[in-house]
Short mmCIF file of C-alpha atoms in Angstrom, two decimals:
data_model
loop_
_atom_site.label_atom_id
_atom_site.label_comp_id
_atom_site.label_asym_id
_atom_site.label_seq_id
_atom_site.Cartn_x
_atom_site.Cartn_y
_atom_site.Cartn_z
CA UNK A 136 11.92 19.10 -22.89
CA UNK A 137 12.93 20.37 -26.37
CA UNK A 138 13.99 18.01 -29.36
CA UNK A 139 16.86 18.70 -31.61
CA UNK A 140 16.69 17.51 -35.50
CA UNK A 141 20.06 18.97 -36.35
CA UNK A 142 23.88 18.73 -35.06
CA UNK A 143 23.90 22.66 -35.31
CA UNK A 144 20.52 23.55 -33.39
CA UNK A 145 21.54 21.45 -30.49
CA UNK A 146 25.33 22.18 -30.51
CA UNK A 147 23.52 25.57 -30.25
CA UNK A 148 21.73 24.77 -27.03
CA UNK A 149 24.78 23.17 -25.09
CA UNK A 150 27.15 26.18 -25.87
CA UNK A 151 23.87 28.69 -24.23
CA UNK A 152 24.57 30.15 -20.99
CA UNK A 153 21.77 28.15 -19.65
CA UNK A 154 24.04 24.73 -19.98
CA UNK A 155 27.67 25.92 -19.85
CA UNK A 156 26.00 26.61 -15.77
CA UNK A 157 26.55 23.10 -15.16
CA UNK A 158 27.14 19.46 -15.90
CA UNK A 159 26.26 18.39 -18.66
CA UNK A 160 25.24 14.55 -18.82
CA UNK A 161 24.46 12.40 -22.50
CA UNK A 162 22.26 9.30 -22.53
CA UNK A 163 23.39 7.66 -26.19
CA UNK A 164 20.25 5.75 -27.10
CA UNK A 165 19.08 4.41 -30.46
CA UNK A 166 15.61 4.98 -29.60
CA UNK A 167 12.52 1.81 -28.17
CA UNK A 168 13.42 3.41 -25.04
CA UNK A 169 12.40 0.80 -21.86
CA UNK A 170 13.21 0.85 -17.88
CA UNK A 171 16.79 -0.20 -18.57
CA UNK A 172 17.28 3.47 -20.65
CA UNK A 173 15.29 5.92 -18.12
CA UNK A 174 17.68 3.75 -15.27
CA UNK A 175 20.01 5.69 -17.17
CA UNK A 176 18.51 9.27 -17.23
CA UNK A 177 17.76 8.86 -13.82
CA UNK A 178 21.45 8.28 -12.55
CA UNK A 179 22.54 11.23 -15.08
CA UNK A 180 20.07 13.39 -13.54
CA UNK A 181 21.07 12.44 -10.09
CA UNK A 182 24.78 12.97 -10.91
CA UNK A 183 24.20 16.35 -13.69
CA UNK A 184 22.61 19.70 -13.83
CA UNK A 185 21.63 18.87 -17.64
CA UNK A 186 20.64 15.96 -19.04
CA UNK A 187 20.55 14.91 -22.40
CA UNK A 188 18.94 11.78 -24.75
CA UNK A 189 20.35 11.22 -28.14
CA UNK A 190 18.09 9.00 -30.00
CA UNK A 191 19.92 7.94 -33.21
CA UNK A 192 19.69 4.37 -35.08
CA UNK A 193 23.41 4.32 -36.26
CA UNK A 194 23.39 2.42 -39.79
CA UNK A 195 27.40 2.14 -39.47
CA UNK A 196 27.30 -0.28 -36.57
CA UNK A 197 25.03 -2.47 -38.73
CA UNK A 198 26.35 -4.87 -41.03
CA UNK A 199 24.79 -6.23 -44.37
CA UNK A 200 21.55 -8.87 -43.86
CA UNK A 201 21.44 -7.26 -39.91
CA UNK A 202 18.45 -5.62 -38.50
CA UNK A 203 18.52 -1.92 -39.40
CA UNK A 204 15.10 -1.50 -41.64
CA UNK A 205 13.19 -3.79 -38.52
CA UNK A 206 15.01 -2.25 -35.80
CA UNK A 207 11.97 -0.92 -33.56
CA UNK A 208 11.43 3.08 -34.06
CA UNK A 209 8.81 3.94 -31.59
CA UNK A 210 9.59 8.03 -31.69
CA UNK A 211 6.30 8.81 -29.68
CA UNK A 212 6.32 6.64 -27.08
CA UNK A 213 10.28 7.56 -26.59
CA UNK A 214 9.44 11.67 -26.38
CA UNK A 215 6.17 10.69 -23.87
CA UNK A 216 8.80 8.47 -21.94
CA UNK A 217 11.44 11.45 -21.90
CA UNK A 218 9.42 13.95 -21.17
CA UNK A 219 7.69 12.47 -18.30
CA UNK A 220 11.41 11.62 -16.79
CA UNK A 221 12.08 15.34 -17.00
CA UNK A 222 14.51 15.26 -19.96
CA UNK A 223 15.65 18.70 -20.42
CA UNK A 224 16.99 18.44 -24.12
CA UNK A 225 16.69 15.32 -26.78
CA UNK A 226 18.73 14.78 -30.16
CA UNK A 227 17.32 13.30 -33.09
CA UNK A 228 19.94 13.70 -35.86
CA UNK A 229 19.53 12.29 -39.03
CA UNK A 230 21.59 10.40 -41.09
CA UNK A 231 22.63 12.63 -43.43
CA UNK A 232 23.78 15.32 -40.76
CA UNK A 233 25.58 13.10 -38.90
CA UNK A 234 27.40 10.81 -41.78
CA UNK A 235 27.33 13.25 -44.37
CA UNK A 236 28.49 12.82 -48.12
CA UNK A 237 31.61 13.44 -47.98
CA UNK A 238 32.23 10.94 -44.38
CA UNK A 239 35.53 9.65 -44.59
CA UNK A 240 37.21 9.00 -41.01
CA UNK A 241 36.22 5.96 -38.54
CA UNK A 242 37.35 4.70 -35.04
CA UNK A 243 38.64 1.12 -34.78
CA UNK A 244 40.05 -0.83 -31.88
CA UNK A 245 42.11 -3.54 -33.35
CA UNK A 246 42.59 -5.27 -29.97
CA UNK A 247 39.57 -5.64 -28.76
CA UNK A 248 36.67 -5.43 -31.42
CA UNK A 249 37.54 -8.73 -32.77
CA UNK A 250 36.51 -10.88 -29.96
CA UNK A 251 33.11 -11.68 -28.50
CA UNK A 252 30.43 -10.00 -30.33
CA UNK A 253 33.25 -8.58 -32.73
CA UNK A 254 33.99 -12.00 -33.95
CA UNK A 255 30.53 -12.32 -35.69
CA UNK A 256 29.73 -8.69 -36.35
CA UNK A 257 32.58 -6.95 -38.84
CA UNK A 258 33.06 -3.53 -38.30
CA UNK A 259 30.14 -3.29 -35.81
CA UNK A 260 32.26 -1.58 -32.99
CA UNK A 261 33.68 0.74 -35.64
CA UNK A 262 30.30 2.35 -36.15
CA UNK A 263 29.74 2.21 -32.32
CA UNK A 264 32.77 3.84 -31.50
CA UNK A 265 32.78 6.33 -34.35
CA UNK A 266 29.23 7.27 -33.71
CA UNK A 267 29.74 7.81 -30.01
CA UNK A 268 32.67 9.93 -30.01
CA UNK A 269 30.79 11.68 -32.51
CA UNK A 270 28.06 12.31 -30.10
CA UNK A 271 30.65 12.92 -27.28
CA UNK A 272 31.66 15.89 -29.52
CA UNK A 273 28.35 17.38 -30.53
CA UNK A 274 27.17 17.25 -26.67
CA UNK A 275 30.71 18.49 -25.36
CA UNK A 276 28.71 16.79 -22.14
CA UNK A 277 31.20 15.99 -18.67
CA UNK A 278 29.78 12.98 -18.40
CA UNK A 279 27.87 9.95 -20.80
CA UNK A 280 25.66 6.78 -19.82
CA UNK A 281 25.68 3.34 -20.89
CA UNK A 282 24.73 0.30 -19.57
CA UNK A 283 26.58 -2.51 -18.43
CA UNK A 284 24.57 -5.18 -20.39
CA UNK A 285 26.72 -4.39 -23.10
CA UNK A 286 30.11 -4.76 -21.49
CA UNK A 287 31.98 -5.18 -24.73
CA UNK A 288 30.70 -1.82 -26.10
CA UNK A 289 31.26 0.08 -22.74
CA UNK A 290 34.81 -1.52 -22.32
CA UNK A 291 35.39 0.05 -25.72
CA UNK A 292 34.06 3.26 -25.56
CA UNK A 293 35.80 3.88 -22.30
CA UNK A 294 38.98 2.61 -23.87
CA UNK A 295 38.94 5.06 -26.40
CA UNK A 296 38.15 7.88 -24.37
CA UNK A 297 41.46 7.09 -22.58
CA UNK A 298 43.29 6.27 -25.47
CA UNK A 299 42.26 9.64 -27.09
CA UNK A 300 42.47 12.05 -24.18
CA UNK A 301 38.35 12.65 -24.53
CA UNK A 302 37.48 15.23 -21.62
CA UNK A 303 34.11 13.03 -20.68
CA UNK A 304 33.67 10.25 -17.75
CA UNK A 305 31.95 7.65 -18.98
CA UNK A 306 29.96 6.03 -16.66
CA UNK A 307 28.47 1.91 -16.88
CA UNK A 308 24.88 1.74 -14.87
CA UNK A 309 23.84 -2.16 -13.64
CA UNK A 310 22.06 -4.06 -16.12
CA UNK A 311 17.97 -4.10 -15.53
CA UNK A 312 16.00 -7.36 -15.73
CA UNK A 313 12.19 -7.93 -15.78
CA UNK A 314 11.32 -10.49 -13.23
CA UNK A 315 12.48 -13.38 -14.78
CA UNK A 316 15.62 -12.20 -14.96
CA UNK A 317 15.85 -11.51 -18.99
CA UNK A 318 18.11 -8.57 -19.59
CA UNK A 319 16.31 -5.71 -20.63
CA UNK A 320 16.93 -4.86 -24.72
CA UNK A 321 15.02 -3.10 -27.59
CA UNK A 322 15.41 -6.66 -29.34
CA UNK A 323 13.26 -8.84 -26.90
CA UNK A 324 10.13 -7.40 -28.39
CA UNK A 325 11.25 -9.24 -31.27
CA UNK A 326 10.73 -13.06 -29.09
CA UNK A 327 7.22 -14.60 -29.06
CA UNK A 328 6.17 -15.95 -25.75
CA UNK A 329 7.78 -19.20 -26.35
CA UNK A 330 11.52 -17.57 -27.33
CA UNK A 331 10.99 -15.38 -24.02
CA UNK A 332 10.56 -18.77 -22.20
CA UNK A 333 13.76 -19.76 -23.63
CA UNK A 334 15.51 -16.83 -23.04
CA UNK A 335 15.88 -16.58 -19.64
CA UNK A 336 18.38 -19.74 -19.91
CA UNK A 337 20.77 -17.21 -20.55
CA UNK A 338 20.69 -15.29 -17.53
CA UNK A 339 20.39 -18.35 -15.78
CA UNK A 340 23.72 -19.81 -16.89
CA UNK A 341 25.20 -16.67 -16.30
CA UNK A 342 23.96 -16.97 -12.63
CA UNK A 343 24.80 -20.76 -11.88
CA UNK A 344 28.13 -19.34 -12.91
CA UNK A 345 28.66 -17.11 -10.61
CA UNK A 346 27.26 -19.40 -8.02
CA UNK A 347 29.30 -21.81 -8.58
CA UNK A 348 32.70 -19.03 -8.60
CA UNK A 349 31.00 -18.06 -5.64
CA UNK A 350 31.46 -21.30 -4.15
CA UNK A 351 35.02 -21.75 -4.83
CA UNK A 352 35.29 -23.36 -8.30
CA UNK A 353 38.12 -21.68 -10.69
CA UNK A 354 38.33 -24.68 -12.86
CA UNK A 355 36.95 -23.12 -16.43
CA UNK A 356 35.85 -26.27 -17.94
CA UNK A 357 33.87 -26.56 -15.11
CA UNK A 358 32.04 -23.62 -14.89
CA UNK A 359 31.24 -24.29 -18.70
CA UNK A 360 29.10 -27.48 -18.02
CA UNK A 361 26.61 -25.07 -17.10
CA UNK A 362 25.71 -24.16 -20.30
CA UNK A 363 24.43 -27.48 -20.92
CA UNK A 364 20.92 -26.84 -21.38
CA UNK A 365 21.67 -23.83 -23.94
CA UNK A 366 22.86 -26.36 -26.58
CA UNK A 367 19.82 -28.73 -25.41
CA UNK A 368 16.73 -26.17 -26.40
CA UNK A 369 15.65 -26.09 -29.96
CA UNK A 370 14.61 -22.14 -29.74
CA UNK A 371 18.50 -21.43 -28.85
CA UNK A 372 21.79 -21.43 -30.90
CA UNK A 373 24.69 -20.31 -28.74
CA UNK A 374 26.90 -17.87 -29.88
CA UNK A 375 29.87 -17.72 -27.51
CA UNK A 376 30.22 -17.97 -23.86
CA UNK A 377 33.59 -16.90 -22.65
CA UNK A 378 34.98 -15.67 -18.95
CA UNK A 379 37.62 -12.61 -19.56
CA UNK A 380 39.73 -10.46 -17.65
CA UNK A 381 37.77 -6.96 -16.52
CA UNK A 382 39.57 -5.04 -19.83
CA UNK A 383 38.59 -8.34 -21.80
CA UNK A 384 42.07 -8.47 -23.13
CA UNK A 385 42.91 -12.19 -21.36
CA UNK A 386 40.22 -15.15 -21.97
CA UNK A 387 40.42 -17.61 -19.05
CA UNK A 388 40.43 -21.25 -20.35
CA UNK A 389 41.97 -23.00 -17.71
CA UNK A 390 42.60 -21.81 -14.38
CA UNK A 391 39.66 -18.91 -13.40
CA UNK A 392 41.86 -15.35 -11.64
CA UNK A 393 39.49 -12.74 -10.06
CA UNK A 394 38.10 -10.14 -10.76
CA UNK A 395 36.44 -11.78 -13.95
CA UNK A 396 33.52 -11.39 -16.33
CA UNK A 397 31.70 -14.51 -17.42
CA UNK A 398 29.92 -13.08 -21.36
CA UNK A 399 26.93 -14.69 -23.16
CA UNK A 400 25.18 -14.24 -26.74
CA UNK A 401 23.00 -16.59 -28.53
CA UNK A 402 20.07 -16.54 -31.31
CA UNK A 403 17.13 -16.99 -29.87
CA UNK A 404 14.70 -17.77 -32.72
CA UNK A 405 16.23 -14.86 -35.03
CA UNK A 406 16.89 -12.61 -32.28
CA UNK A 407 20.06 -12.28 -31.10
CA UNK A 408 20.78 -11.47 -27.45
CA UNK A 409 23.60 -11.06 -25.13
CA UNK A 410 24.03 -10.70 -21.29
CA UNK A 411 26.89 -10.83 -18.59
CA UNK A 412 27.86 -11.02 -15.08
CA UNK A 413 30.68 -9.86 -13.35
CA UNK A 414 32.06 -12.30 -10.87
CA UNK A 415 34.41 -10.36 -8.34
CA UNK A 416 36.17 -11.92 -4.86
CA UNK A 417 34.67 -13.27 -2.19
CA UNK A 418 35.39 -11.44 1.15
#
């Protein structure tokens, strides 16, 4: 595994013989790599001949009073991590190389970046998206890895690679959970044993949800008396919790049509954390 500190060096390595040979596959991180990440390298290298980790904490997706000084940098344990997956390359940009002085253009979705986590988070999906096709770019990689705990962001990403004829598949990979069914994220090392307790109510509402699509309810309000105990624990202050259309575009209020997605965030304690499930026809 090598590591890249510049655009140019590893722009230099993708154009080599060595990976124009085959498919080339990028694994956009920003870095406290965990299980739910390396489920990622390991379906890029099942699927590519070359696979790539960009580690990269992207200070445009982060708005004012959010956490980019705190957000965890563990550099060391991320290259021991990569390396023992068999990472052949890793890119760790900085800033200034990336956004340099003179950074003038961003990526916006109008339609969709308002909504969910958009509603609460100004210009956050700007930065995403413009920092991903960036990196899209830079890797000129067939295909790129994200994971489906953050729908939102991979409904976006793929939208613009559509809307602007990017020559990449993007690919979603299922959400991984520890055993309690918490959604794997960088952020829960920020919950103290108690918070983590709490946590899980998420995941738990997401799943009583589908159970209860499962079982033939399509009445909205419904399904939303589930979240119930969210609103009842001290530790959590819900955010949203909406069920959308696949694309997003169409919130269901009233009357639930399938294929759906049923989306969460909250607070817990100061952390904030999201999760989703996807709640698709019965046979």
């Amino acid at each position: 595994m090598h590591a890249y500190y510049s655009k140019s060096e590893f722009q230099a390595f993708v154009r080599s013989d060595a990976a124009r040979s085959g498919r080339v596959g990028l694994v956009p991180t920003m870095g406290a790599l965990h299980e739910g990440h390396l489920s990622l390298v390991r379906q890029a290298q099942a699927e590519c001949d070359l696979v790539a980790v960009s580690i990269f904490v992207n200070p445009l997706q982060f708005a004012a009073g959010e956490d980019l000084d705190k957000y965890p940098r563990t550099m060391e344990s991320d290259f021991a991590k990569l390396g023992a997956a068999g990472v052949d390359a890793v890119l760790v940009p900085r800033v200034e190389d990336i956004y340099p002085a003179d950074f003038q253009t961003v990526v916006s979705n109008d339609t969709l970046s308002g909504i969910l986590c958009g509603a609460s988070r100004a210009g956050h999906f700007n930065g995403v998206l413009t920092v991903v096709l960036k990196l899209l770019n830079i890797a000129k990689c067939q295909r790129a890895y994200f994971g489906r705990k953050d729908f939102q962001q991979l409904t976006l990403v793929k939208r613009m690679v559509n809307d602007l004829d990017v020559d990449c598949e993007i690919v979603g990979c299922p959400t991984v959970r520890d055993p309690s069914g918490l959604a794997l994220s960088s952020r829960n090392t920020y919950l103290s044993p108690a918070e983590r307790e709490s946590s899980v109510k998420l995941s738990q509402t997401l799943r009583e949800i589908d159970a209860r699509v499962a079982a033939g309810e399509r009445d909205v309000a419904r399904l939303m008396e589930v979240a119930r105990p969210l609103a009842d624990d001290p530790l959590i202050a819900p955010e949203y919790l909406e069920i959308r259309s696949p694309g997003l575009e169409t919130r269901y209020e009233d009357e639930l049509e399938l294929p759906a997605v049923a989306l969460i965030a909250a607070r817990v304690g100061a952390t904030r954390l999201i999760d989703n499930i996807e709640l698709a026809p019965q046979d």
